Amino acid sequence: MGPVDIKILDSTLREGEQTPGVYFDSHIKLAIANLLDEIGIDIIESGHPAVTDEIFSTVKMLSGKGYNATIGAHARSVKRDIELALECGVGFLGIFYCVSDERLNGVFKKDLNSAIEQITSSIKFAKEQNPGLLVRYTPEDTVRSSYDNVLTAAVAAVESGADIISIADTTGYMVPGTDRSMYEYVSRLKNDFNSRGLNPQIAVHCHNDRGLALANALDAMRAGASIIDASVLGIGERAGIVDLAQLLTVLNVDYKMERWNLAKLPELYELVSLHSNIPIPVNYPIMGGHAFTHCAGVHTHAAAANPMHYESINPELYGRERHFSLDHMSGVASVRYALKKIGIDHPEKELELDVLKQIKSIGQRGRIVELSELSHIVETTKHYKRGLK
Ligand code: HCA
Ligand code: CU
């Protein structure tokens, strides 16, 4: 089955705040949500209102903004959490509760039936208060829990009014192409729902402990999951979850789903990076400083003729530019490209070579030559040539 109408749930403000040391002030949450809405994110999971008064009032503020995005809240399967979320006026409520025997027996001292009773009465309560509310039920650590428990709880949740069942790979355990594949899991669950005449939307929440979050999310999508969770920079518990920019890129470039505005991503990433104190690694896909920078002479030579020789994604999608790194790996093509950028269009061959020599020698000392240095290098090179030592 091919992907249908995919919705993106961004959880930077909820899962992202479960990153050690990360907290976004209310006005920063507002700025982040504004950008997420401009990008066209479908659901913004904005926090867990029961955690603090400030989170409660921020979720409430965002719910009242009139965004195109649906504002969501997270809640444990307890009445008080749900009441607080409803008071905020959210359009989406995510209720989670584990169903694994080990957790139920060891932590909650409950059996499956009483857990299901708690889950279904929470869902019914939420739906009674607001019939238009989108309700998602997530069996926490879905994929490592007994499948029978998950199915029984999820069927009961849907019969009680849940619109969405989320499959959480809470520990980043799944591996595509093995007997722990999201494709198989989603296919099986969808089949089991269908055979009962039920058809909830399936969401996936993939953690990145093995670096496979995006691959697993795409695997789930291939089997018919229609809501995918992500966060800016993939931030979240431990190694985090699916990275938003990477997910949107694959959907746009490879699945031709072009309704999201990718050009806003750099501003969003800078904002989140700044306020989470998490620097963006230079080699990070899409948003890293070097994501569109070519280095080796062979590459720059070919890329100068046609960038697609060494790029499979166009930086202009994000309002970004490609760069040619000026260092020990540079060749004449990089120098010519860079000189053109600073307005020197048809340099003499000799100048090119002299400048290249200088760039290579700086590069060998472990430093990249910035474009802003180039005109000074040109001037000093000419100066030496004229013998004006
Ligand atoms: C957690 C919960 C969760 C929940 C996802 C959801 C997870 O912090 O452990 O409610 O859909 O990864 O299972 O983020
Ligand atoms: Cu999570």
Short mmCIF file of C-alpha atoms and ligand atoms in Angstrom, two decimals:
data_model
loop_
_atom_site.label_atom_id
_atom_site.label_comp_id
_atom_site.label_asym_id
_atom_site.label_seq_id
_atom_site.Cartn_x
_atom_site.Cartn_y
_atom_site.Cartn_z
CA MET A 1 0.00 0.00 0.00
CA GLY A 2 1.34 3.47 -0.87
CA PRO A 3 1.28 6.43 1.46
CA VAL A 4 -2.01 8.27 1.52
CA ASP A 5 -2.77 11.53 3.24
CA ILE A 6 0.13 11.85 5.64
CA LYS A 7 -0.10 14.17 8.63
CA ILE A 8 2.90 15.37 10.61
CA LEU A 9 2.76 15.68 14.36
CA ASP A 10 5.55 17.82 15.74
CA SER A 11 6.47 17.09 19.34
CA THR A 12 9.35 19.54 19.85
CA LEU A 13 7.41 21.22 22.65
CA ARG A 14 6.42 17.96 24.40
CA GLU A 15 8.87 15.15 23.62
CA GLY A 16 11.56 17.80 22.96
CA GLU A 17 11.23 19.10 26.51
CA GLN A 18 12.01 15.58 27.74
CA THR A 19 15.57 16.23 26.60
CA PRO A 20 17.75 16.65 29.70
CA GLY A 21 18.11 20.35 30.46
CA VAL A 22 15.76 21.59 27.75
CA TYR A 23 12.93 23.96 28.60
CA PHE A 24 11.43 26.55 26.29
CA ASP A 25 10.00 29.70 27.88
CA SER A 26 6.40 30.48 26.93
CA HIS A 27 7.33 33.16 24.42
CA ILE A 28 9.86 30.82 22.79
CA LYS A 29 7.18 28.13 22.58
CA LEU A 30 5.00 30.72 20.86
CA ALA A 31 7.76 31.57 18.36
CA ILE A 32 8.38 27.87 17.66
CA ALA A 33 4.66 27.14 17.24
CA ASN A 34 4.27 30.13 14.87
CA LEU A 35 6.98 28.70 12.61
CA LEU A 36 5.60 25.15 12.81
CA ASP A 37 2.23 26.53 11.76
CA GLU A 38 3.77 28.51 8.89
CA ILE A 39 5.51 25.37 7.69
CA GLY A 40 2.11 23.66 7.63
CA ILE A 41 2.60 21.12 10.41
CA ASP A 42 -0.71 19.37 11.02
CA ILE A 43 -0.61 18.72 14.75
CA ILE A 44 1.56 20.57 17.27
CA GLU A 45 1.87 18.53 20.45
CA SER A 46 2.40 21.47 22.73
CA GLY A 47 2.93 19.97 26.17
CA HIS A 48 1.52 18.09 29.09
CA PRO A 49 -0.63 20.66 30.96
CA ALA A 50 -0.54 18.73 34.23
CA VAL A 51 3.25 19.14 34.52
CA THR A 52 3.31 22.83 35.59
CA ASP A 53 1.05 25.89 35.63
CA GLU A 54 3.26 27.55 33.07
CA ILE A 55 2.91 24.66 30.63
CA PHE A 56 -0.85 24.68 31.24
CA SER A 57 -1.13 28.36 30.40
CA THR A 58 1.14 28.05 27.35
CA VAL A 59 -0.89 25.16 25.92
CA LYS A 60 -3.98 27.29 26.50
CA MET A 61 -2.44 30.31 24.78
CA LEU A 62 -1.42 28.24 21.74
CA SER A 63 -4.86 26.61 21.54
CA GLY A 64 -6.41 30.06 21.27
CA LYS A 65 -4.12 31.27 18.48
CA GLY A 66 -6.37 30.16 15.63
CA TYR A 67 -3.56 28.31 13.87
CA ASN A 68 -4.25 26.07 10.91
CA ALA A 69 -2.40 23.43 12.92
CA THR A 70 -4.34 21.49 15.51
CA ILE A 71 -2.93 22.08 18.98
CA GLY A 72 -2.47 18.92 21.00
CA ALA A 73 -1.81 18.07 24.63
CA HIS A 74 -0.39 14.99 26.28
CA ALA A 75 -2.09 13.35 29.24
CA ARG A 76 -1.74 10.32 31.42
CA SER A 77 -4.82 8.19 31.58
CA VAL A 78 -6.14 10.04 34.64
CA LYS A 79 -9.14 12.33 34.91
CA ARG A 80 -7.25 15.32 36.28
CA ASP A 81 -4.77 15.38 33.37
CA ILE A 82 -7.62 15.18 30.90
CA GLU A 83 -9.63 17.91 32.59
CA LEU A 84 -6.63 20.24 32.49
CA ALA A 85 -6.06 19.53 28.80
CA LEU A 86 -9.71 20.15 28.02
CA GLU A 87 -9.61 23.43 29.94
CA CYS A 88 -6.81 24.53 27.61
CA GLY A 89 -9.17 24.11 24.66
CA VAL A 90 -6.94 21.73 22.69
CA GLY A 91 -8.23 20.04 19.54
CA PHE A 92 -6.15 16.90 20.05
CA LEU A 93 -5.47 14.82 23.11
CA GLY A 94 -2.86 12.09 23.37
CA ILE A 95 -3.50 9.64 26.18
CA PHE A 96 -0.82 7.08 26.97
CA TYR A 97 -0.82 4.04 29.20
CA CYS A 98 1.37 0.97 29.14
CA VAL A 99 -0.07 -2.50 28.61
CA SER A 100 2.97 -4.70 29.09
CA ASP A 101 2.51 -7.33 31.78
CA GLU A 102 5.92 -6.51 33.29
CA ARG A 103 5.06 -2.82 33.73
CA LEU A 104 1.48 -3.44 34.85
CA ASN A 105 2.51 -6.00 37.46
CA GLY A 106 5.80 -4.43 38.50
CA VAL A 107 4.97 -0.69 38.51
CA PHE A 108 1.22 -0.18 38.47
CA LYS A 109 0.18 -3.32 40.40
CA LYS A 110 -2.74 -3.75 38.03
CA ASP A 111 -3.98 -6.43 35.70
CA LEU A 112 -4.70 -5.81 32.04
CA ASN A 113 -8.46 -5.60 32.52
CA SER A 114 -8.29 -2.84 35.09
CA ALA A 115 -5.73 -0.99 32.94
CA ILE A 116 -8.14 -1.20 30.00
CA GLU A 117 -10.97 -0.03 32.21
CA GLN A 118 -8.92 3.04 33.15
CA ILE A 119 -7.97 3.73 29.52
CA THR A 120 -11.50 3.40 28.15
CA SER A 121 -13.11 5.47 30.88
CA SER A 122 -10.54 8.23 30.24
CA ILE A 123 -11.30 8.21 26.53
CA LYS A 124 -15.06 8.20 27.10
CA PHE A 125 -14.75 11.05 29.57
CA ALA A 126 -12.71 13.15 27.13
CA LYS A 127 -15.11 12.48 24.26
CA GLU A 128 -18.17 13.28 26.38
CA GLN A 129 -16.69 16.63 27.36
CA ASN A 130 -15.75 17.45 23.77
CA PRO A 131 -17.11 15.19 21.03
CA GLY A 132 -15.07 17.03 18.38
CA LEU A 133 -11.78 16.31 20.17
CA LEU A 134 -9.34 14.08 18.30
CA VAL A 135 -8.26 11.42 20.75
CA ARG A 136 -5.15 9.32 20.34
CA TYR A 137 -4.39 6.34 22.52
CA THR A 138 -0.79 5.12 22.77
CA PRO A 139 0.13 1.85 24.44
CA GLU A 140 3.52 2.99 25.74
CA ASP A 141 6.42 0.84 24.52
CA THR A 142 3.90 -0.69 22.11
CA VAL A 143 6.30 -2.79 20.10
CA ARG A 144 7.94 -4.56 23.08
CA SER A 145 4.62 -5.25 24.83
CA SER A 146 2.64 -8.43 24.27
CA TYR A 147 0.86 -8.03 20.94
CA ASP A 148 -2.33 -9.52 22.36
CA ASN A 149 -2.37 -6.96 25.16
CA VAL A 150 -1.79 -4.12 22.68
CA LEU A 151 -4.57 -5.33 20.40
CA THR A 152 -7.06 -5.86 23.21
CA ALA A 153 -6.36 -2.41 24.68
CA ALA A 154 -6.32 -0.67 21.30
CA VAL A 155 -9.58 -2.28 20.17
CA ALA A 156 -11.23 -1.29 23.46
CA ALA A 157 -9.84 2.25 23.06
CA VAL A 158 -11.26 2.61 19.55
CA GLU A 159 -14.61 1.17 20.62
CA SER A 160 -14.65 3.81 23.38
CA GLY A 161 -14.09 6.62 20.89
CA ALA A 162 -10.33 6.91 20.25
CA ASP A 163 -9.72 8.20 16.70
CA ILE A 164 -6.03 7.37 16.50
CA ILE A 165 -3.90 4.52 17.79
CA SER A 166 -0.22 5.34 18.02
CA ILE A 167 2.45 2.69 17.80
CA ALA A 168 5.26 3.85 20.03
CA ASP A 169 8.74 2.47 19.55
CA THR A 170 9.60 4.03 22.90
CA THR A 171 13.13 2.58 23.03
CA GLY A 172 14.10 2.67 19.33
CA TYR A 173 14.01 -1.12 19.17
CA MET A 174 12.67 -1.76 15.68
CA VAL A 175 14.89 -2.67 12.69
CA PRO A 176 13.52 -2.59 9.13
CA GLY A 177 13.67 -5.87 7.26
CA THR A 178 13.89 -8.05 10.39
CA ASP A 179 11.24 -9.73 12.52
CA ARG A 180 11.04 -6.43 14.41
CA SER A 181 9.82 -4.38 11.47
CA MET A 182 7.36 -1.51 11.66
CA TYR A 183 6.02 -2.50 8.27
CA GLU A 184 4.97 -5.89 9.63
CA TYR A 185 3.67 -4.41 12.86
CA VAL A 186 1.45 -1.79 11.25
CA SER A 187 0.20 -4.24 8.61
CA ARG A 188 -0.77 -6.76 11.26
CA LEU A 189 -2.49 -4.21 13.49
CA LYS A 190 -4.42 -2.68 10.59
CA ASN A 191 -5.56 -6.13 9.49
CA ASP A 192 -6.71 -7.02 12.96
CA PHE A 193 -8.67 -3.76 13.21
CA ASN A 194 -10.21 -4.21 9.79
CA SER A 195 -11.36 -7.73 10.54
CA ARG A 196 -13.29 -6.24 13.49
CA GLY A 197 -14.84 -3.56 11.31
CA LEU A 198 -12.66 -0.85 12.88
CA ASN A 199 -10.57 1.65 11.01
CA PRO A 200 -8.68 4.05 13.33
CA GLN A 201 -5.90 6.22 11.99
CA ILE A 202 -2.51 4.76 12.81
CA ALA A 203 0.23 7.04 14.11
CA VAL A 204 3.88 6.14 14.69
CA HIS A 205 6.24 7.50 17.29
CA CYS A 206 9.76 6.25 16.58
CA HIS A 207 12.70 6.80 18.91
CA ASN A 208 16.17 7.00 17.46
CA ASP A 209 18.25 4.83 19.81
CA ARG A 210 19.63 2.81 16.88
CA GLY A 211 19.61 5.75 14.45
CA LEU A 212 16.69 4.09 12.65
CA ALA A 213 13.81 6.36 13.67
CA LEU A 214 13.23 7.82 10.21
CA ALA A 215 13.67 4.47 8.45
CA ASN A 216 11.15 2.89 10.83
CA ALA A 217 8.68 5.75 10.38
CA LEU A 218 8.87 5.36 6.59
CA ASP A 219 8.44 1.60 6.99
CA ALA A 220 5.28 2.27 9.03
CA MET A 221 4.05 4.75 6.43
CA ARG A 222 4.50 2.15 3.70
CA ALA A 223 2.15 -0.12 5.64
CA GLY A 224 -0.50 2.59 5.97
CA ALA A 225 0.39 4.64 9.06
CA SER A 226 -0.91 8.13 8.35
CA ILE A 227 0.43 10.27 11.21
CA ILE A 228 4.17 10.53 11.84
CA ASP A 229 5.69 12.08 14.95
CA ALA A 230 8.85 14.16 14.64
CA SER A 231 10.67 16.99 16.38
CA VAL A 232 13.07 19.75 15.43
CA LEU A 233 16.60 18.34 15.55
CA GLY A 234 14.93 15.08 16.58
CA ILE A 235 15.14 16.19 20.22
CA GLY A 236 13.54 14.06 22.92
CA GLU A 237 14.34 11.42 25.53
CA ARG A 238 17.86 9.94 25.08
CA ALA A 239 18.71 9.94 21.35
CA GLY A 240 15.36 11.54 20.55
CA ILE A 241 12.91 10.80 17.75
CA VAL A 242 12.51 11.41 13.99
CA ASP A 243 14.08 14.65 12.77
CA LEU A 244 11.44 16.95 11.28
CA ALA A 245 13.53 18.40 8.43
CA GLN A 246 14.68 14.97 7.30
CA LEU A 247 11.14 13.61 7.36
CA LEU A 248 9.72 16.59 5.44
CA THR A 249 12.55 16.32 2.92
CA VAL A 250 11.83 12.67 2.12
CA LEU A 251 8.10 13.35 1.87
CA ASN A 252 8.69 16.34 -0.39
CA VAL A 253 11.55 15.20 -2.57
CA ASP A 254 10.91 11.47 -2.75
CA TYR A 255 7.15 11.10 -2.23
CA LYS A 256 6.24 14.37 -3.97
CA MET A 257 4.13 15.57 -1.04
CA GLU A 258 4.81 19.22 -1.49
CA ARG A 259 2.39 20.97 0.82
CA TRP A 260 4.88 21.88 3.56
CA ASN A 261 6.91 25.09 3.38
CA LEU A 262 10.49 23.89 3.80
CA ALA A 263 11.98 27.36 3.39
CA LYS A 264 11.05 28.15 7.00
CA LEU A 265 13.06 25.25 8.39
CA PRO A 266 16.44 27.03 8.79
CA GLU A 267 14.88 29.76 10.97
CA LEU A 268 13.05 27.15 13.04
CA TYR A 269 16.20 25.06 13.52
CA GLU A 270 18.28 28.05 14.57
CA LEU A 271 15.64 29.08 17.07
CA VAL A 272 15.32 25.62 18.61
CA SER A 273 19.07 25.07 18.61
CA LEU A 274 19.67 28.40 20.35
CA HIS A 275 17.07 27.89 23.05
CA SER A 276 17.76 24.21 23.67
CA ASN A 277 21.52 24.80 23.80
CA ILE A 278 21.94 21.98 21.32
CA PRO A 279 24.31 22.94 18.51
CA ILE A 280 23.50 21.61 15.05
CA PRO A 281 26.37 19.30 14.02
CA VAL A 282 28.00 20.58 10.84
CA ASN A 283 27.42 17.25 9.11
CA TYR A 284 23.76 17.03 10.15
CA PRO A 285 21.53 16.17 7.15
CA ILE A 286 19.73 19.14 5.56
CA MET A 287 20.28 21.66 8.36
CA GLY A 288 23.98 21.12 9.13
CA GLY A 289 26.47 23.82 8.14
CA HIS A 290 28.16 21.46 5.68
CA ALA A 291 25.02 19.78 4.32
CA PHE A 292 25.43 21.57 0.98
CA THR A 293 29.17 22.22 0.98
CA HIS A 294 31.43 20.45 -1.51
CA CYS A 295 35.03 19.91 -0.68
CA ALA A 296 37.26 17.61 -2.75
CA GLY A 297 38.56 19.04 -6.05
CA VAL A 298 36.96 16.22 -8.07
CA HIS A 299 33.59 17.00 -6.52
CA THR A 300 33.74 20.74 -6.88
CA HIS A 301 34.91 20.45 -10.48
CA ALA A 302 31.88 18.32 -11.39
CA ALA A 303 29.46 20.19 -9.13
CA ALA A 304 30.48 23.53 -10.60
CA ALA A 305 29.39 22.20 -14.01
CA ASN A 306 26.20 20.67 -12.63
CA PRO A 307 25.52 20.50 -8.86
CA MET A 308 23.39 17.40 -9.24
CA HIS A 309 26.55 15.38 -9.92
CA TYR A 310 27.13 15.49 -6.18
CA GLU A 311 23.76 16.55 -4.74
CA SER A 312 20.50 14.67 -4.57
CA ILE A 313 18.67 17.45 -2.71
CA ASN A 314 18.44 21.05 -3.88
CA PRO A 315 19.50 23.52 -1.15
CA GLU A 316 17.18 26.14 -2.65
CA LEU A 317 14.22 24.18 -1.24
CA TYR A 318 15.27 25.59 2.12
CA GLY A 319 16.45 28.94 0.87
CA ARG A 320 19.99 27.65 1.41
CA GLU A 321 22.99 27.98 -0.90
CA ARG A 322 25.57 25.46 -1.93
CA HIS A 323 29.15 26.21 -0.98
CA PHE A 324 32.53 25.05 -2.11
CA SER A 325 34.85 24.67 0.80
CA LEU A 326 38.18 26.43 0.36
CA ASP A 327 40.88 24.31 1.95
CA HIS A 328 43.57 21.71 1.32
CA MET A 329 41.16 19.66 -0.87
CA SER A 330 40.32 22.56 -3.19
CA GLY A 331 41.01 22.63 -6.89
CA VAL A 332 40.87 25.34 -9.53
CA ALA A 333 37.09 24.90 -9.94
CA SER A 334 36.48 25.89 -6.31
CA VAL A 335 38.73 28.92 -6.61
CA ARG A 336 37.05 30.03 -9.83
CA TYR A 337 33.61 29.56 -8.26
CA ALA A 338 34.59 31.49 -5.15
CA LEU A 339 36.28 34.30 -7.07
CA LYS A 340 33.15 34.69 -9.15
CA LYS A 341 31.14 34.99 -5.95
CA ILE A 342 33.25 37.96 -4.88
CA GLY A 343 32.93 39.60 -8.28
CA ILE A 344 36.14 38.46 -10.00
CA ASP A 345 34.70 36.92 -13.12
CA HIS A 346 37.56 36.09 -15.46
CA PRO A 347 40.66 35.80 -13.34
CA GLU A 348 44.01 35.23 -14.97
CA LYS A 349 45.16 31.63 -14.80
CA GLU A 350 48.23 32.64 -12.83
CA LEU A 351 46.17 34.44 -10.20
CA GLU A 352 43.90 31.44 -9.82
CA LEU A 353 46.86 29.16 -9.23
CA ASP A 354 48.55 31.52 -6.80
CA VAL A 355 45.36 31.93 -4.80
CA LEU A 356 44.81 28.16 -4.84
CA LYS A 357 48.31 27.60 -3.51
CA GLN A 358 47.65 29.98 -0.66
CA ILE A 359 44.27 28.38 0.12
CA LYS A 360 45.81 24.90 0.18
CA SER A 361 48.54 25.98 2.52
CA ILE A 362 46.00 27.52 4.93
CA GLY A 363 43.85 24.36 4.59
CA GLN A 364 46.77 22.16 5.57
CA ARG A 365 46.91 23.98 8.84
CA GLY A 366 43.35 22.72 9.50
CA ARG A 367 41.40 25.82 8.65
CA ILE A 368 38.75 26.60 6.03
CA VAL A 369 39.21 29.87 4.13
CA GLU A 370 36.10 32.01 4.43
CA LEU A 371 34.72 33.80 1.41
CA SER A 372 35.21 37.07 3.25
CA GLU A 373 38.98 36.43 3.35
CA LEU A 374 39.28 35.80 -0.34
CA SER A 375 39.60 39.37 -1.58
CA HIS A 376 42.43 39.91 0.93
CA ILE A 377 44.18 36.77 -0.26
CA VAL A 378 43.89 38.05 -3.83
CA GLU A 379 45.34 41.41 -2.83
CA THR A 380 48.28 39.97 -0.87
CA THR A 381 49.02 37.48 -3.64
CA LYS A 382 49.17 40.29 -6.20
CA HIS A 383 51.30 42.36 -3.85
CA TYR A 384 53.89 39.59 -3.52
CA LYS A 385 53.85 38.99 -7.27
CA ARG A 386 54.69 42.57 -7.94
CA GLY A 387 57.71 41.99 -5.76
CA LEU A 388 56.60 44.55 -3.24
CA LYS A 389 57.91 42.60 -0.31
C1 HCA B 1 7.45 8.50 26.90
C2 HCA B 1 6.15 8.48 26.21
C3 HCA B 1 6.18 8.53 24.73
C4 HCA B 1 4.71 8.61 24.42
C5 HCA B 1 4.30 8.69 23.03
C6 HCA B 1 2.83 8.93 22.91
C7 HCA B 1 6.86 7.29 24.15
O1 HCA B 1 7.92 9.59 27.22
O2 HCA B 1 7.96 7.43 27.17
O3 HCA B 1 2.17 9.30 23.88
O4 HCA B 1 2.29 8.73 21.80
O5 HCA B 1 7.91 7.40 23.54
O6 HCA B 1 6.32 6.19 24.34
O7 HCA B 1 6.88 9.67 24.25
CU CU B 2 8.59 9.34 23.06
#
